[in-house]
PDB file of N, CA and C in Angstrom:
ATOM      1  N   MET A 254     150.945 120.232 141.251  1.00 92.00           N
ATOM      2  CA  MET A 254     150.716 118.824 141.501  1.00 92.00           C
ATOM      3  C   MET A 254     149.206 118.570 141.545  1.00 92.00           C
ATOM      4  N   VAL A 255     148.826 117.416 141.017  1.00 97.00           N
ATOM      5  CA  VAL A 255     147.431 117.008 141.023  1.00 97.00           C
ATOM      6  C   VAL A 255     147.329 115.614 141.642  1.00 97.00           C
ATOM      7  N   TYR A 256     146.107 115.229 141.943  1.00 98.00           N
ATOM      8  CA  TYR A 256     145.860 113.966 142.647  1.00 98.00           C
ATOM      9  C   TYR A 256     144.797 113.177 141.895  1.00 98.00           C
ATOM     10  N   LEU A 257     144.935 111.862 141.914  1.00 98.00           N
ATOM     11  CA  LEU A 257     144.047 110.970 141.180  1.00 98.00           C
ATOM     12  C   LEU A 257     143.248 110.128 142.156  1.00 98.00           C
ATOM     13  N   GLY A 258     141.947 110.084 141.960  1.00 98.00           N
ATOM     14  CA  GLY A 258     141.077 109.250 142.775  1.00 98.00           C
ATOM     15  C   GLY A 258     140.367 108.230 141.910  1.00 98.00           C
ATOM     16  N   ILE A 259     140.258 107.017 142.422  1.00 98.00           N
ATOM     17  CA  ILE A 259     139.613 105.920 141.693  1.00 98.00           C
ATOM     18  C   ILE A 259     138.570 105.285 142.604  1.00 98.00           C
ATOM     19  N   ASP A 260     137.376 105.060 142.068  1.00 97.00           N
ATOM     20  CA  ASP A 260     136.300 104.397 142.806  1.00 97.00           C
ATOM     21  C   ASP A 260     135.904 103.145 142.029  1.00 97.00           C
ATOM     22  N   LEU A 261     136.272 101.997 142.562  1.00 95.00           N
ATOM     23  CA  LEU A 261     135.908 100.726 141.940  1.00 95.00           C
ATOM     24  C   LEU A 261     134.574 100.284 142.510  1.00 95.00           C
ATOM     25  N   GLY A 262     133.546 100.385 141.699  1.00 91.00           N
ATOM     26  CA  GLY A 262     132.211  99.988 142.121  1.00 91.00           C
ATOM     27  C   GLY A 262     131.733  98.774 141.355  1.00 91.00           C
ATOM     28  N   GLY A 263     130.657  98.200 141.803  1.00 86.00           N
ATOM     29  CA  GLY A 263     130.100  97.033 141.142  1.00 86.00           C
ATOM     30  C   GLY A 263     129.482  97.328 139.798  1.00 86.00           C
ATOM     31  N   THR A 264     129.081  98.579 139.583  1.00 90.00           N
ATOM     32  CA  THR A 264     128.477  98.981 138.319  1.00 90.00           C
ATOM     33  C   THR A 264     129.439  99.755 137.443  1.00 90.00           C
ATOM     34  N   ASN A 265     130.171 100.688 138.054  1.00 95.00           N
ATOM     35  CA  ASN A 265     131.086 101.543 137.302  1.00 95.00           C
ATOM     36  C   ASN A 265     132.423 101.681 138.006  1.00 95.00           C
ATOM     37  N   ILE A 266     133.428 101.988 137.211  1.00 97.00           N
ATOM     38  CA  ILE A 266     134.720 102.425 137.706  1.00 97.00           C
ATOM     39  C   ILE A 266     134.779 103.912 137.399  1.00 97.00           C
ATOM     40  N   ALA A 267     134.954 104.726 138.435  1.00 98.00           N
ATOM     41  CA  ALA A 267     135.034 106.178 138.242  1.00 98.00           C
ATOM     42  C   ALA A 267     136.433 106.638 138.621  1.00 98.00           C
ATOM     43  N   ALA A 268     136.898 107.660 137.937  1.00 98.00           N
ATOM     44  CA  ALA A 268     138.202 108.230 138.250  1.00 98.00           C
ATOM     45  C   ALA A 268     138.113 109.739 138.074  1.00 98.00           C
ATOM     46  N   GLY A 269     138.890 110.446 138.887  1.00 98.00           N
ATOM     47  CA  GLY A 269     138.909 111.892 138.790  1.00 98.00           C
ATOM     48  C   GLY A 269     140.261 112.446 139.191  1.00 98.00           C
ATOM     49  N   ILE A 270     140.563 113.613 138.652  1.00 98.00           N
ATOM     50  CA  ILE A 270     141.790 114.325 138.991  1.00 98.00           C
ATOM     51  C   ILE A 270     141.396 115.634 139.648  1.00 98.00           C
ATOM     52  N   VAL A 271     142.021 115.935 140.784  1.00 98.00           N
ATOM     53  CA  VAL A 271     141.786 117.207 141.478  1.00 98.00           C
ATOM     54  C   VAL A 271     143.110 117.931 141.656  1.00 98.00           C
ATOM     55  N   ASN A 272     143.007 119.267 141.810  1.00 96.00           N
ATOM     56  CA  ASN A 272     144.218 120.050 142.044  1.00 96.00           C
ATOM     57  C   ASN A 272     144.417 120.283 143.538  1.00 96.00           C
ATOM     58  N   GLU A 273     145.392 121.129 143.871  1.00 94.00           N
ATOM     59  CA  GLU A 273     145.714 121.390 145.272  1.00 94.00           C
ATOM     60  C   GLU A 273     144.564 122.044 146.036  1.00 94.00           C
ATOM     61  N   ASN A 274     143.646 122.686 145.294  1.00 95.00           N
ATOM     62  CA  ASN A 274     142.487 123.339 145.909  1.00 95.00           C
ATOM     63  C   ASN A 274     141.253 122.441 145.914  1.00 95.00           C
ATOM     64  N   TYR A 275     141.453 121.164 145.625  1.00 93.00           N
ATOM     65  CA  TYR A 275     140.391 120.148 145.603  1.00 93.00           C
ATOM     66  C   TYR A 275     139.336 120.434 144.532  1.00 93.00           C
ATOM     67  N   GLU A 276     139.739 121.155 143.498  1.00 96.00           N
ATOM     68  CA  GLU A 276     138.844 121.409 142.366  1.00 96.00           C
ATOM     69  C   GLU A 276     139.010 120.277 141.357  1.00 96.00           C
ATOM     70  N   ILE A 277     137.890 119.781 140.848  1.00 97.00           N
ATOM     71  CA  ILE A 277     137.930 118.686 139.876  1.00 97.00           C
ATOM     72  C   ILE A 277     138.428 119.223 138.542  1.00 97.00           C
ATOM     73  N   ILE A 278     139.494 118.623 138.047  1.00 97.00           N
ATOM     74  CA  ILE A 278     140.059 118.992 136.753  1.00 97.00           C
ATOM     75  C   ILE A 278     139.447 118.143 135.649  1.00 97.00           C
ATOM     76  N   LYS A 279     139.308 116.856 135.921  1.00 98.00           N
ATOM     77  CA  LYS A 279     138.782 115.926 134.932  1.00 98.00           C
ATOM     78  C   LYS A 279     138.200 114.725 135.651  1.00 98.00           C
ATOM     79  N   LYS A 280     137.120 114.185 135.104  1.00 97.00           N
ATOM     80  CA  LYS A 280     136.555 112.957 135.651  1.00 97.00           C
ATOM     81  C   LYS A 280     135.928 112.153 134.529  1.00 97.00           C
ATOM     82  N   ALA A 281     135.839 110.856 134.736  1.00 98.00           N
ATOM     83  CA  ALA A 281     135.230 109.963 133.746  1.00 98.00           C
ATOM     84  C   ALA A 281     134.905 108.643 134.428  1.00 98.00           C
ATOM     85  N   SER A 282     134.132 107.820 133.738  1.00 97.00           N
ATOM     86  CA  SER A 282     133.815 106.500 134.270  1.00 97.00           C
ATOM     87  C   SER A 282     133.665 105.506 133.122  1.00 97.00           C
ATOM     88  N   THR A 283     133.707 104.241 133.497  1.00 96.00           N
ATOM     89  CA  THR A 283     133.517 103.157 132.544  1.00 96.00           C
ATOM     90  C   THR A 283     132.805 102.024 133.279  1.00 96.00           C
ATOM     91  N   PRO A 284     131.988 101.241 132.595  1.00 94.00           N
ATOM     92  CA  PRO A 284     131.298 100.131 133.269  1.00 94.00           C
ATOM     93  C   PRO A 284     132.273  99.095 133.823  1.00 94.00           C
ATOM     94  N   THR A 285     131.958  98.559 134.982  1.00 91.00           N
ATOM     95  CA  THR A 285     132.775  97.515 135.588  1.00 91.00           C
ATOM     96  C   THR A 285     132.508  96.163 134.927  1.00 91.00           C
ATOM     97  N   ASN A 286     131.261  95.913 134.577  1.00 84.00           N
ATOM     98  CA  ASN A 286     130.858  94.663 133.923  1.00 84.00           C
ATOM     99  C   ASN A 286     131.221  93.430 134.740  1.00 84.00           C
ATOM    100  N   VAL A 287     130.937  93.466 136.033  1.00 78.00           N
ATOM    101  CA  VAL A 287     131.279  92.324 136.885  1.00 78.00           C
ATOM    102  C   VAL A 287     130.390  91.112 136.643  1.00 78.00           C
ATOM    103  N   SER A 288     129.271  91.297 135.973  1.00 73.00           N
ATOM    104  CA  SER A 288     128.362  90.174 135.766  1.00 73.00           C
ATOM    105  C   SER A 288     128.827  89.250 134.634  1.00 73.00           C
ATOM    106  N   THR A 289     129.864  89.645 133.919  1.00 76.00           N
ATOM    107  CA  THR A 289     130.380  88.805 132.841  1.00 76.00           C
ATOM    108  C   THR A 289     131.561  87.983 133.365  1.00 76.00           C
ATOM    109  N   ASP A 290     132.150  87.204 132.507  1.00 84.00           N
ATOM    110  CA  ASP A 290     133.292  86.372 132.892  1.00 84.00           C
ATOM    111  C   ASP A 290     134.589  87.172 132.849  1.00 84.00           C
ATOM    112  N   ARG A 291     134.643  88.270 133.581  1.00 86.00           N
ATOM    113  CA  ARG A 291     135.825  89.125 133.583  1.00 86.00           C
ATOM    114  C   ARG A 291     136.709  88.771 134.767  1.00 86.00           C
ATOM    115  N   THR A 292     137.994  88.784 134.540  1.00 89.00           N
ATOM    116  CA  THR A 292     138.946  88.478 135.592  1.00 89.00           C
ATOM    117  C   THR A 292     139.369  89.761 136.296  1.00 89.00           C
ATOM    118  N   ALA A 293     140.052  89.600 137.415  1.00 88.00           N
ATOM    119  CA  ALA A 293     140.606  90.760 138.118  1.00 88.00           C
ATOM    120  C   ALA A 293     141.582  91.507 137.213  1.00 88.00           C
ATOM    121  N   ASP A 294     142.322  90.774 136.390  1.00 93.00           N
ATOM    122  CA  ASP A 294     143.250  91.420 135.452  1.00 93.00           C
ATOM    123  C   ASP A 294     142.510  92.277 134.431  1.00 93.00           C
ATOM    124  N   ASP A 295     141.336  91.811 133.981  1.00 93.00           N
ATOM    125  CA  ASP A 295     140.530  92.600 133.037  1.00 93.00           C
ATOM    126  C   ASP A 295     140.101  93.916 133.672  1.00 93.00           C
ATOM    127  N   ILE A 296     139.627  93.836 134.892  1.00 93.00           N
ATOM    128  CA  ILE A 296     139.144  95.038 135.590  1.00 93.00           C
ATOM    129  C   ILE A 296     140.311  95.972 135.905  1.00 93.00           C
ATOM    130  N   THR A 297     141.441  95.411 136.299  1.00 94.00           N
ATOM    131  CA  THR A 297     142.629  96.220 136.550  1.00 94.00           C
ATOM    132  C   THR A 297     143.071  96.939 135.283  1.00 94.00           C
ATOM    133  N   ALA A 298     143.009  96.267 134.160  1.00 96.00           N
ATOM    134  CA  ALA A 298     143.361  96.895 132.880  1.00 96.00           C
ATOM    135  C   ALA A 298     142.417  98.047 132.562  1.00 96.00           C
ATOM    136  N   ASP A 299     141.130  97.881 132.869  1.00 96.00           N
ATOM    137  CA  ASP A 299     140.160  98.968 132.654  1.00 96.00           C
ATOM    138  C   ASP A 299     140.461 100.167 133.551  1.00 96.00           C
ATOM    139  N   ILE A 300     140.838  99.897 134.799  1.00 97.00           N
ATOM    140  CA  ILE A 300     141.196 100.986 135.713  1.00 97.00           C
ATOM    141  C   ILE A 300     142.398 101.748 135.156  1.00 97.00           C
ATOM    142  N   ALA A 301     143.427 101.019 134.732  1.00 97.00           N
ATOM    143  CA  ALA A 301     144.636 101.656 134.190  1.00 97.00           C
ATOM    144  C   ALA A 301     144.326 102.472 132.939  1.00 97.00           C
ATOM    145  N   ALA A 302     143.501 101.921 132.051  1.00 97.00           N
ATOM    146  CA  ALA A 302     143.155 102.632 130.821  1.00 97.00           C
ATOM    147  C   ALA A 302     142.362 103.899 131.124  1.00 97.00           C
ATOM    148  N   LEU A 303     141.434 103.817 132.075  1.00 98.00           N
ATOM    149  CA  LEU A 303     140.642 104.986 132.444  1.00 98.00           C
ATOM    150  C   LEU A 303     141.530 106.072 133.030  1.00 98.00           C
ATOM    151  N   CYS A 304     142.449 105.686 133.889  1.00 97.00           N
ATOM    152  CA  CYS A 304     143.362 106.665 134.497  1.00 97.00           C
ATOM    153  C   CYS A 304     144.239 107.315 133.439  1.00 97.00           C
ATOM    154  N   LYS A 305     144.789 106.503 132.552  1.00 97.00           N
ATOM    155  CA  LYS A 305     145.628 107.043 131.483  1.00 97.00           C
ATOM    156  C   LYS A 305     144.833 108.022 130.625  1.00 97.00           C
ATOM    157  N   LYS A 306     143.596 107.676 130.318  1.00 97.00           N
ATOM    158  CA  LYS A 306     142.748 108.523 129.482  1.00 97.00           C
ATOM    159  C   LYS A 306     142.510 109.888 130.126  1.00 97.00           C
ATOM    160  N   ILE A 307     142.113 109.914 131.398  1.00 97.00           N
ATOM    161  CA  ILE A 307     141.786 111.212 131.993  1.00 97.00           C
ATOM    162  C   ILE A 307     143.041 112.047 132.256  1.00 97.00           C
ATOM    163  N   VAL A 308     144.158 111.387 132.539  1.00 97.00           N
ATOM    164  CA  VAL A 308     145.412 112.132 132.718  1.00 97.00           C
ATOM    165  C   VAL A 308     145.791 112.814 131.406  1.00 97.00           C
ATOM    166  N   GLU A 309     145.718 112.079 130.313  1.00 97.00           N
ATOM    167  CA  GLU A 309     146.032 112.656 129.007  1.00 97.00           C
ATOM    168  C   GLU A 309     145.047 113.756 128.624  1.00 97.00           C
ATOM    169  N   GLU A 310     143.743 113.519 128.851  1.00 96.00           N
ATOM    170  CA  GLU A 310     142.733 114.519 128.505  1.00 96.00           C
ATOM    171  C   GLU A 310     142.872 115.793 129.338  1.00 96.00           C
ATOM    172  N   ALA A 311     143.444 115.661 130.530  1.00 96.00           N
ATOM    173  CA  ALA A 311     143.669 116.831 131.387  1.00 96.00           C
ATOM    174  C   ALA A 311     144.958 117.552 131.010  1.00 96.00           C
ATOM    175  N   GLY A 312     145.665 117.040 130.001  1.00 96.00           N
ATOM    176  CA  GLY A 312     146.902 117.662 129.567  1.00 96.00           C
ATOM    177  C   GLY A 312     148.044 117.441 130.546  1.00 96.00           C
ATOM    178  N   ARG A 313     147.985 116.337 131.278  1.00 96.00           N
ATOM    179  CA  ARG A 313     148.997 116.013 132.291  1.00 96.00           C
ATOM    180  C   ARG A 313     149.697 114.723 131.914  1.00 96.00           C
ATOM    181  N   THR A 314     150.713 114.386 132.689  1.00 96.00           N
ATOM    182  CA  THR A 314     151.384 113.097 132.577  1.00 96.00           C
ATOM    183  C   THR A 314     151.294 112.417 133.939  1.00 96.00           C
ATOM    184  N   MET A 315     151.626 111.151 133.981  1.00 95.00           N
ATOM    185  CA  MET A 315     151.598 110.442 135.262  1.00 95.00           C
ATOM    186  C   MET A 315     152.616 111.024 136.237  1.00 95.00           C
ATOM    187  N   ASP A 316     153.655 111.671 135.734  1.00 96.00           N
ATOM    188  CA  ASP A 316     154.630 112.329 136.609  1.00 96.00           C
ATOM    189  C   ASP A 316     154.022 113.506 137.369  1.00 96.00           C
ATOM    190  N   ASP A 317     152.902 114.053 136.871  1.00 97.00           N
ATOM    191  CA  ASP A 317     152.222 115.167 137.542  1.00 97.00           C
ATOM    192  C   ASP A 317     151.376 114.703 138.724  1.00 97.00           C
ATOM    193  N   ILE A 318     151.115 113.390 138.828  1.00 97.00           N
ATOM    194  CA  ILE A 318     150.241 112.856 139.869  1.00 97.00           C
ATOM    195  C   ILE A 318     151.027 112.747 141.176  1.00 97.00           C
ATOM    196  N   GLY A 319     150.568 113.483 142.204  1.00 97.00           N
ATOM    197  CA  GLY A 319     151.241 113.462 143.499  1.00 97.00           C
ATOM    198  C   GLY A 319     150.917 112.235 144.321  1.00 97.00           C
ATOM    199  N   SER A 320     149.682 111.783 144.233  1.00 97.00           N
ATOM    200  CA  SER A 320     149.267 110.575 144.938  1.00 97.00           C
ATOM    201  C   SER A 320     147.973 110.063 144.324  1.00 97.00           C
ATOM    202  N   ILE A 321     147.665 108.816 144.668  1.00 97.00           N
ATOM    203  CA  ILE A 321     146.479 108.154 144.138  1.00 97.00           C
ATOM    204  C   ILE A 321     145.704 107.553 145.302  1.00 97.00           C
ATOM    205  N   GLY A 322     144.387 107.771 145.308  1.00 97.00           N
ATOM    206  CA  GLY A 322     143.519 107.151 146.300  1.00 97.00           C
ATOM    207  C   GLY A 322     142.569 106.196 145.602  1.00 97.00           C
ATOM    208  N   ILE A 323     142.334 105.050 146.226  1.00 96.00           N
ATOM    209  CA  ILE A 323     141.459 104.041 145.625  1.00 96.00           C
ATOM    210  C   ILE A 323     140.401 103.616 146.640  1.00 96.00           C
ATOM    211  N   ALA A 324     139.144 103.660 146.220  1.00 95.00           N
ATOM    212  CA  ALA A 324     138.030 103.178 147.038  1.00 95.00           C
ATOM    213  C   ALA A 324     137.513 101.892 146.396  1.00 95.00           C
ATOM    214  N   THR A 325     137.376 100.848 147.214  1.00 91.00           N
ATOM    215  CA  THR A 325     136.868  99.564 146.722  1.00 91.00           C
ATOM    216  C   THR A 325     135.734  99.095 147.619  1.00 91.00           C
ATOM    217  N   PRO A 326     134.858  98.248 147.099  1.00 84.00           N
ATOM    218  CA  PRO A 326     133.772  97.741 147.927  1.00 84.00           C
ATOM    219  C   PRO A 326     134.292  96.816 149.014  1.00 84.00           C
ATOM    220  N   GLY A 327     133.583  96.784 150.095  1.00 78.00           N
ATOM    221  CA  GLY A 327     133.911  95.868 151.185  1.00 78.00           C
ATOM    222  C   GLY A 327     132.793  94.858 151.334  1.00 78.00           C
ATOM    223  N   PHE A 328     132.776  94.199 152.463  1.00 72.00           N
ATOM    224  CA  PHE A 328     131.679  93.261 152.735  1.00 72.00           C
ATOM    225  C   PHE A 328     131.330  93.331 154.195  1.00 72.00           C
ATOM    226  N   ASN A 329     130.168  92.857 154.499  1.00 67.00           N
ATOM    227  CA  ASN A 329     129.630  92.892 155.852  1.00 67.00           C
ATOM    228  C   ASN A 329     130.101  91.654 156.599  1.00 67.00           C
ATOM    229  N   MET A 330     130.986  91.852 157.571  1.00 69.00           N
ATOM    230  CA  MET A 330     131.510  90.716 158.338  1.00 69.00           C
ATOM    231  C   MET A 330     130.402  90.002 159.118  1.00 69.00           C
ATOM    232  N   GLU A 331     129.347  90.707 159.498  1.00 76.00           N
ATOM    233  CA  GLU A 331     128.261  90.099 160.258  1.00 76.00           C
ATOM    234  C   GLU A 331     127.468  89.111 159.399  1.00 76.00           C
ATOM    235  N   ALA A 332     127.546  89.254 158.090  1.00 66.00           N
ATOM    236  CA  ALA A 332     126.800  88.377 157.192  1.00 66.00           C
ATOM    237  C   ALA A 332     127.520  87.053 156.960  1.00 66.00           C
ATOM    238  N   ILE A 333     128.748  86.958 157.418  1.00 65.00           N
ATOM    239  CA  ILE A 333     129.522  85.726 157.175  1.00 65.00           C
ATOM    240  C   ILE A 333     129.194  84.687 158.230  1.00 65.00           C
TER     241      ILE A 333
END
């Protein structure tokens, strides 16, 4: 079993697959391009495509993924 991690950042979307020993099997990234007129659906599609790409390149299928972790940006509540 392997695990998929996704980091949604303002500049890049990064994704990686690790094994049970926390060794990186595959990783890749793609620009987020938040400064353009992109919708949440556009960015979600990029996340899905990136995940599909690295799973395939690692010689795995989505059925091999035991769990998925996602990191997203937050905001400073004190600034509101």
